[in-house]
Tab-separated table of C-alpha atoms in Angstrom:
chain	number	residue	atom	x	y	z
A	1	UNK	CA	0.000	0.000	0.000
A	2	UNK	CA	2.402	2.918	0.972
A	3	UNK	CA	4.615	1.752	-1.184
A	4	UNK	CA	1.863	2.728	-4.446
A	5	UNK	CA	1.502	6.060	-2.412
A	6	UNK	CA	5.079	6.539	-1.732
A	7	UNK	CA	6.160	6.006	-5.089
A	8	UNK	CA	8.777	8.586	-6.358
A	9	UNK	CA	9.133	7.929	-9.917
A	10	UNK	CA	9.520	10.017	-13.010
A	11	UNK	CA	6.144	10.538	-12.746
A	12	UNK	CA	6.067	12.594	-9.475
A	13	UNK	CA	8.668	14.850	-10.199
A	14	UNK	CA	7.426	15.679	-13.657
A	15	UNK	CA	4.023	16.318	-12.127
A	16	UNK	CA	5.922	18.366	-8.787
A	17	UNK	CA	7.294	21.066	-10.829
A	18	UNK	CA	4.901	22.240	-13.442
A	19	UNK	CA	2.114	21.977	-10.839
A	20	UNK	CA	4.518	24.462	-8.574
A	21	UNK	CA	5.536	26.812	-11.400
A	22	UNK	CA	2.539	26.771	-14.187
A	23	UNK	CA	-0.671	27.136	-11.964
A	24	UNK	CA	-3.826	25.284	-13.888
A	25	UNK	CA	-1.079	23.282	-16.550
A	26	UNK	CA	-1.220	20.155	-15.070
A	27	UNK	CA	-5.213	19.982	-14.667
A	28	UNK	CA	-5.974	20.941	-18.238
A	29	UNK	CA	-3.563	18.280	-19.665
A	30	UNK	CA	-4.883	15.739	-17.418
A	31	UNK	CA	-8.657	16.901	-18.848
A	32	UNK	CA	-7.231	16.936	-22.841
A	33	UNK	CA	-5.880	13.430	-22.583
A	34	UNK	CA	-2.398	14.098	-21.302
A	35	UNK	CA	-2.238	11.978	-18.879
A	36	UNK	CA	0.967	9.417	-19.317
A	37	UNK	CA	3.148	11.570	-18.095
A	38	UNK	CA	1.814	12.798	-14.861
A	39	UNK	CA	0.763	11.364	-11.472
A	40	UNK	CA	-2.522	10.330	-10.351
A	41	UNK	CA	-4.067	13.816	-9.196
A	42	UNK	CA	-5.559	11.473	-6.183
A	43	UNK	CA	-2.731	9.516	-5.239
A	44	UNK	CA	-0.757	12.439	-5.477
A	45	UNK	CA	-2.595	14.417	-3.548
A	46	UNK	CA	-2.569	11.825	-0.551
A	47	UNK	CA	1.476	11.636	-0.908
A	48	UNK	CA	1.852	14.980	-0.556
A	49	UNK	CA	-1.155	15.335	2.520
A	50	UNK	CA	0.534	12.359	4.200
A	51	UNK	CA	3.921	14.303	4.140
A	52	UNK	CA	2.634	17.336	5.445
A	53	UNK	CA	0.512	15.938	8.381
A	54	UNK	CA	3.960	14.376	9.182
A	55	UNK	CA	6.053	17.356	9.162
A	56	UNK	CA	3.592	18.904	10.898
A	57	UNK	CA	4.248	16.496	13.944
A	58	UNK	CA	7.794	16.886	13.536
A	59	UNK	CA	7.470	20.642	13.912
A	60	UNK	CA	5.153	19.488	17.199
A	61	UNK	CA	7.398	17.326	18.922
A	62	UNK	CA	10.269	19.741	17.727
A	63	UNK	CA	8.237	22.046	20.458
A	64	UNK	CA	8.403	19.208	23.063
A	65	UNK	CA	12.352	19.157	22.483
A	66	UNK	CA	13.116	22.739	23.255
A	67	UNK	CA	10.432	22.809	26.446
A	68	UNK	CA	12.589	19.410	27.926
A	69	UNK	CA	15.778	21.815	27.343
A	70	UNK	CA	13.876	24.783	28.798
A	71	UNK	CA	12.758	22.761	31.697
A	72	UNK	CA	16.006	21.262	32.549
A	73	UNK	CA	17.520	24.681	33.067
A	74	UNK	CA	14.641	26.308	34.787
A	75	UNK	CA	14.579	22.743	37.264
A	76	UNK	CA	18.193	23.402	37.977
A	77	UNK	CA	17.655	27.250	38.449
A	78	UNK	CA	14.026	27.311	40.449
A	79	UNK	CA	13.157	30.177	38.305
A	80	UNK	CA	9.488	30.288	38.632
A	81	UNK	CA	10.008	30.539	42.662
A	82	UNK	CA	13.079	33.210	42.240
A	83	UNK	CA	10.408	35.510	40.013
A	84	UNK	CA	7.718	35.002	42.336
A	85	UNK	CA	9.435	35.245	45.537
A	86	UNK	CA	12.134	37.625	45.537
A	87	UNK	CA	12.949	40.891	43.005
A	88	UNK	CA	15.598	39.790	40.673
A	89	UNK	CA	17.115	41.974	38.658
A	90	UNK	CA	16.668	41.325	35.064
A	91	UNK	CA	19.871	40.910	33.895
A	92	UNK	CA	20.571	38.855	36.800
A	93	UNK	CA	18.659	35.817	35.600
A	94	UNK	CA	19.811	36.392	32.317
A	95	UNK	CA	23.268	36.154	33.287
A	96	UNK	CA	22.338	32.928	35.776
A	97	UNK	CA	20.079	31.508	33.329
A	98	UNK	CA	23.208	31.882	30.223
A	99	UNK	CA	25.556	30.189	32.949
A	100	UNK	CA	23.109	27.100	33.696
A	101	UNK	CA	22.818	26.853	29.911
A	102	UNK	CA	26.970	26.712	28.472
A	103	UNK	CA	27.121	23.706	31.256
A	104	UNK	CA	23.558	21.909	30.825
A	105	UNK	CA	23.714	18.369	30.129
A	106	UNK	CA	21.625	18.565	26.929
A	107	UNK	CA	23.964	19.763	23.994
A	108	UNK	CA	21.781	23.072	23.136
A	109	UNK	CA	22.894	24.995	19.649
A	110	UNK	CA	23.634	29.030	19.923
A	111	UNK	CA	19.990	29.543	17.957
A	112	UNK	CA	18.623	27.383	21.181
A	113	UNK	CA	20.246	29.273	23.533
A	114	UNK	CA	18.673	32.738	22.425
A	115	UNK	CA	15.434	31.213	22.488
A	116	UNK	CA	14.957	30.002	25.508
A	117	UNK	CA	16.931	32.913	27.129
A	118	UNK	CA	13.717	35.254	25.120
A	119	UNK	CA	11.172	32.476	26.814
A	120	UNK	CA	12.166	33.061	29.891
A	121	UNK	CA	12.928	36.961	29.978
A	122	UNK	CA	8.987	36.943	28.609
A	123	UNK	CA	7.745	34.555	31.210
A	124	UNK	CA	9.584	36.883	33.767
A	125	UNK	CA	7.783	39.702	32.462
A	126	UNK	CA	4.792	37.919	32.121
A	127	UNK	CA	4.637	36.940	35.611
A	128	UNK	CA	5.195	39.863	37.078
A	129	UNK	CA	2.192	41.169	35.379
A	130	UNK	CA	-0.041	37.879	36.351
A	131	UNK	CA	1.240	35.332	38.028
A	132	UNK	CA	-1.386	32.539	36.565
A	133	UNK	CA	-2.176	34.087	33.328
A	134	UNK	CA	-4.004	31.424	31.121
A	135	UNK	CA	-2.018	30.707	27.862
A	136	UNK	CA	-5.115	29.128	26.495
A	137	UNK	CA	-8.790	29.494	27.104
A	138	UNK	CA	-12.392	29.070	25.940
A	139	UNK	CA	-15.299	31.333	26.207
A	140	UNK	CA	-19.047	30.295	24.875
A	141	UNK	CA	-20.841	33.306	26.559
A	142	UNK	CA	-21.357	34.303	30.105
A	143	UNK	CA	-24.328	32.853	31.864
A	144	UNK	CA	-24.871	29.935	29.453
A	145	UNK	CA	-25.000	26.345	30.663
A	146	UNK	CA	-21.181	25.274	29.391
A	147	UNK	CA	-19.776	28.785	30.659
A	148	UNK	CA	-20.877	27.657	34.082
A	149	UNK	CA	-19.856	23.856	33.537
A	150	UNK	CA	-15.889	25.389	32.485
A	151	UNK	CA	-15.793	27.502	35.585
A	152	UNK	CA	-17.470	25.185	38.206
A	153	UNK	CA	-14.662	22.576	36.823
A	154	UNK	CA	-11.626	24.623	37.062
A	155	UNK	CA	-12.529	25.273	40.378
A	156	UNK	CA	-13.826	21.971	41.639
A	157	UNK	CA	-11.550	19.537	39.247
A	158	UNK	CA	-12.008	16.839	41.922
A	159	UNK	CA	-15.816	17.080	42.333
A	160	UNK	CA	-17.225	14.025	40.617
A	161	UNK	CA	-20.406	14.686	37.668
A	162	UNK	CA	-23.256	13.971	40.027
A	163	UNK	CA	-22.075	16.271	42.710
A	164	UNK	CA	-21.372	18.839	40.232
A	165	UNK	CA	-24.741	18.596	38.817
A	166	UNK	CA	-26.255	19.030	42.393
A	167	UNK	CA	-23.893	21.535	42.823
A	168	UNK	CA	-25.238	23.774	39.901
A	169	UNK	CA	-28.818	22.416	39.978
A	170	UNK	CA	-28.666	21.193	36.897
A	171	UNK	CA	-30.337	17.753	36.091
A	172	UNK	CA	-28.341	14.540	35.721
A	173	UNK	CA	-29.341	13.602	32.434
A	174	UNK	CA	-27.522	11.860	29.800
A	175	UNK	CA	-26.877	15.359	27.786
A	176	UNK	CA	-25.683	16.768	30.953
A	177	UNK	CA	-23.447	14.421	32.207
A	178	UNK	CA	-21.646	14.261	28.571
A	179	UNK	CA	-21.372	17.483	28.688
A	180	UNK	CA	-19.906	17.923	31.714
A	181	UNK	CA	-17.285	15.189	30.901
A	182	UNK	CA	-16.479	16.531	28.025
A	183	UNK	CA	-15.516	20.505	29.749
A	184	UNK	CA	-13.543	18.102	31.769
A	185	UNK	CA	-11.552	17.480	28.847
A	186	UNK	CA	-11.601	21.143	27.448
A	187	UNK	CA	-10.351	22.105	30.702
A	188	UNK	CA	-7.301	19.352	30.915
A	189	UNK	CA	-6.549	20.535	26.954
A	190	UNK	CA	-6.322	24.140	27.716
A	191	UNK	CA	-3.915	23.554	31.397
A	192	UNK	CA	-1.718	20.884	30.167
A	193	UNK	CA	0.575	20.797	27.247
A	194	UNK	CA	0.844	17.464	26.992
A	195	UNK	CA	-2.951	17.286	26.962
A	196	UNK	CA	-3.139	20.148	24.225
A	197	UNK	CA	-0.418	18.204	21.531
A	198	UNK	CA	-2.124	14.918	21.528
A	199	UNK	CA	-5.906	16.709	21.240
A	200	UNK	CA	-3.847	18.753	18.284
A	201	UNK	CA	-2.393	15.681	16.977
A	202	UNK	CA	-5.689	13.570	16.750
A	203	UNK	CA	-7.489	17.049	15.455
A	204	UNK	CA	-4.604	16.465	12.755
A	205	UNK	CA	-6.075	12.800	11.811
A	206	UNK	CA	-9.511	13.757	11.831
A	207	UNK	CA	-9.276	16.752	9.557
A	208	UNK	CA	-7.023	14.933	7.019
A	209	UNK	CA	-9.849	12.049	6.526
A	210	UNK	CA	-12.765	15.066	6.594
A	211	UNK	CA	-11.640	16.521	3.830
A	212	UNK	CA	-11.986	13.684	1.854
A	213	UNK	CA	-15.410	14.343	2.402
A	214	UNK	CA	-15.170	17.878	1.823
A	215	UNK	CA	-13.468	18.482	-1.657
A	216	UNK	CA	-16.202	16.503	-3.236
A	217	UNK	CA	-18.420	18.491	-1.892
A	218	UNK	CA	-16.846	21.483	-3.004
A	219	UNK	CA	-16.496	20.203	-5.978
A	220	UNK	CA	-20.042	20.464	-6.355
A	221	UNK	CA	-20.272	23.673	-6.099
A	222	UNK	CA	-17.558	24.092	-8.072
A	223	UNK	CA	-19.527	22.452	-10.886
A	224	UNK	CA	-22.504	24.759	-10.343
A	225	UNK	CA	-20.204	27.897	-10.613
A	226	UNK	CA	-19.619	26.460	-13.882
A	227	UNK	CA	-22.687	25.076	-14.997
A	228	UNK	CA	-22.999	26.160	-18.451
A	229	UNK	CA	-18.910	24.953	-19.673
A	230	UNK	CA	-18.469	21.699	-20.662
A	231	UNK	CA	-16.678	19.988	-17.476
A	232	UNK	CA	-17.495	16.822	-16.080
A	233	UNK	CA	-17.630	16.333	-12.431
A	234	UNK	CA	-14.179	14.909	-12.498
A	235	UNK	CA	-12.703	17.609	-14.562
A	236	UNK	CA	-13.456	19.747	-11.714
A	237	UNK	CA	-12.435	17.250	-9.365
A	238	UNK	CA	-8.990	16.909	-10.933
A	239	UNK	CA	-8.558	20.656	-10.803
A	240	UNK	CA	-9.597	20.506	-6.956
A	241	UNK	CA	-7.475	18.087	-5.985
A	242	UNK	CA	-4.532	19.749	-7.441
A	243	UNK	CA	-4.907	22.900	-5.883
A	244	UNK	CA	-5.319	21.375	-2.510
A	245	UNK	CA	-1.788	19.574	-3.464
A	246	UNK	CA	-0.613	23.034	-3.902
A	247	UNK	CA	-2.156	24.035	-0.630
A	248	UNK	CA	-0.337	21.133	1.219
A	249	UNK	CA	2.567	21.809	-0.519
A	250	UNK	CA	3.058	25.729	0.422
A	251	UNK	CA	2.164	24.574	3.786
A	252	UNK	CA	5.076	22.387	4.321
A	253	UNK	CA	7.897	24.384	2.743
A	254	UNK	CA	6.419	27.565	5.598
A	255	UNK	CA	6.887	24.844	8.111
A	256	UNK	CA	10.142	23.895	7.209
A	257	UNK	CA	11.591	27.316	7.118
A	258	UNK	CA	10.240	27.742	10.615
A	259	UNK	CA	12.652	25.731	11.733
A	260	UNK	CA	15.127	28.187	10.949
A	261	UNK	CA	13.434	31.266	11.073
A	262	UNK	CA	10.337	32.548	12.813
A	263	UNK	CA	7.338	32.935	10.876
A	264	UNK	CA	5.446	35.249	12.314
A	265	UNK	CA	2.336	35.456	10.206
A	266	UNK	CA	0.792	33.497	6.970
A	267	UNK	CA	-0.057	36.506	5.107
A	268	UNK	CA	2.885	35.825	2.720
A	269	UNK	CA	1.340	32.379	2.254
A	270	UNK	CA	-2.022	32.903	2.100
A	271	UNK	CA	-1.525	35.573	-0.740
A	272	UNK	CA	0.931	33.074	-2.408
A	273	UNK	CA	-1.410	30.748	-2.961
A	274	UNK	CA	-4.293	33.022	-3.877
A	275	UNK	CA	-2.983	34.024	-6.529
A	276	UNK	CA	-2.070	30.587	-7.714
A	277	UNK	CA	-5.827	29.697	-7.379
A	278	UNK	CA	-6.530	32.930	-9.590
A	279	UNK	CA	-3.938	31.821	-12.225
A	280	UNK	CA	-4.862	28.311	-12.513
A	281	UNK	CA	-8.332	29.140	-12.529
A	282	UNK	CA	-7.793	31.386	-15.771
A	283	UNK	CA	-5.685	28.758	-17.108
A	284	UNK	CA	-7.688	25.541	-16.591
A	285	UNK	CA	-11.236	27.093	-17.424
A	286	UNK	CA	-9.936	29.802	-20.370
A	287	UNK	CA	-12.046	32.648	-19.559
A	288	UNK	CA	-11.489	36.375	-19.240
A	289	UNK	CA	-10.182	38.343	-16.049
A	290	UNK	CA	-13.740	39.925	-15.107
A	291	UNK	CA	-15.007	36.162	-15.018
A	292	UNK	CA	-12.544	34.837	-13.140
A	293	UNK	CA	-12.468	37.058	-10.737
A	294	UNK	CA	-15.871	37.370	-10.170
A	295	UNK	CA	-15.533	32.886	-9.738
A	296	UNK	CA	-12.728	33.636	-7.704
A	297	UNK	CA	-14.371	35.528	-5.293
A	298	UNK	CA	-17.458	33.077	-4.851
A	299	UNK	CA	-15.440	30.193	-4.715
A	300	UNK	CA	-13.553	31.608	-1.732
A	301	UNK	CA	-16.199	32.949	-0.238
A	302	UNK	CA	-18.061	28.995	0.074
A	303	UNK	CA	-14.558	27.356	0.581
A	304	UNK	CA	-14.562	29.569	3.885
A	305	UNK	CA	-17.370	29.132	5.246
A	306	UNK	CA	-17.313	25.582	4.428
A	307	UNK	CA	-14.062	25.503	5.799
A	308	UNK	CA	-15.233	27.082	9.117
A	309	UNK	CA	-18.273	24.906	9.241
A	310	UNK	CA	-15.620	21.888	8.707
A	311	UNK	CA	-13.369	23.270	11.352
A	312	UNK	CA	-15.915	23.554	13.989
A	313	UNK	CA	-17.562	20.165	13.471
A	314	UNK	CA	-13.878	18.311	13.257
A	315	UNK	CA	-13.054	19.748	17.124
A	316	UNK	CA	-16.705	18.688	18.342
A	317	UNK	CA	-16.123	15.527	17.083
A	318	UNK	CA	-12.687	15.288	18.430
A	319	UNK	CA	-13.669	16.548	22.001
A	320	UNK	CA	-16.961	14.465	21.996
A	321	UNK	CA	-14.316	10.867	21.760
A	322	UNK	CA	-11.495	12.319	23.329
């Protein structure tokens, strides 16, 4: 099996680059009988998905790597308690923390170093400002029923679902008790780290097999934008597939230069790729400018609120068997 998906032939390199560089080229061959010397738009797609979602969790446990390094100095130093307890000057821990780290037992590059040394200065400043400031948190509106559930947790995380019930006067039904457990969860995602990557991880997994529900259902409306041109239902679903390769792709390669330098935005991206979509739109279905912008817009506009709608539902689902 992986090794038909995994399959780096002639093939997938003379599909990589003109999909990359000629936006729309490789769709309209594939729809004007051109197909021997490309990929299979679906099994190319899921190569290049697969890779992503993996990089993805390399970038993740990445993250876990630097907070082990991070902890091992601040375990060695007590840093929290020194912040907290007594007023250090600034430099002071810099200079202690920069000692702890040229002799730590973990073999931490210069790049590492400066880092962590930021981290901590901002978790300094941080807590001096709020001691237990909340990196994450969730709000659904003050006074509703899961608003109270979230805060009667966090305070009571021992208190067992009946009690809580009681507590609140809420009745123990099935939808409340689910409920409940599940702001148990919410709670344990937003507090512990741990807790947070493997929820992101499984959110990960879930969304990749969703959208194999989703592009074909874009790819209806896709075919209704273009109603009156003569594409079939695949033609369209060819072109959609490729563009979410594209998507994947650009993804990865602003993931892999985070590991050397920090992103701090995906506005570069995100216009990147837009105006691929624009271009391969004009290429793939030949009409003018006006047109295709006018297409462009609508098709954006439904890919985002599908995409929100998609979003929403994947984390209820992933909280609900979490």
């Amino acid at each position: 099996m992986f090794n038909g998906v995994f399959n780096f032939d002639a093939k997938f390199w003379k599909t990589l680059i003109p999909l990359l560089t000629n936006p729309g080229k490789v769709s309209k061959d594939y729809k004007e009988g051109k197909r021997s010397r490309y990929s299979n738009p679906f099994r190319f797609y899921i190569t290049v998905s697969i890779i992503s979602f993996l990089i993805l969790g390399l970038k993740i446990n990445y993250k876990k790597y630097q907070a082990l390094v991070k902890a091992d100095v601040q375990k060695e130093l007590s840093i929290n308690e020194k912040i907290n307890n007594t007023e250090i000057e600034r430099d002071s821990i810099t200079k202690i923390v920069q000692k702890e780290l040229d002799k730590s037992i973990i073999p931490i590059s210069k790049k590492q170093k400066k880092e962590i040394l930021d981290d901590i200065e901002k978790e300094e400043n941080d807590s001096i400002k709020k001691k237990k400031a909340k990196k994450r948190n969730f709000s659904f509106g003050k006074g509703t029923r899961i608003e109270k559930f979230l805060e009667f947790q966090k305070e009571h995380p021992k208190t067992d679902v009946d009690n809580a019930l009681d507590s609140l006067k809420y009745s123990k039904n099935f939808n409340n008790r689910f409920l409940y457990q599940r702001v148990k969860v919410m709670n344990k995602v937003m507090d512990d780290n741990d807790s947070y990557d493997k929820f992101v991880n499984e959110s990960l997994s879930y969304i990749s097999i969703s959208l194999f529900i989703f592009l074909p259902l874009f790819t209806l409306f896709l075919k209704l934008l273009y109603v009156r041109r003569k594409f079939t239902y695949v033609d369209h679903l060819i072109f959609v597939f490729h563009t979410q390769t594209v998507f994947f792709m650009l993804l990865t390669i602003v993931y892999i230069l985070s590991f050397f330098m920090k992103v701090e935005n995906a506005s570069i991206f995100i216009l990147i790729f837009l105006t691929y979509l624009f271009l391969a739109m004009k290429k793939f279905y030949d009409q003018g400018y006006i047109k295709t912008l006018f297409k462009f817009l609508m098709l954006n506009f439904v890919y985002m609120i599908m995409a929100v709608l998609g979003v929403v539902l994947v984390t209820l689902i992933s909280f609900a068997i979490y």
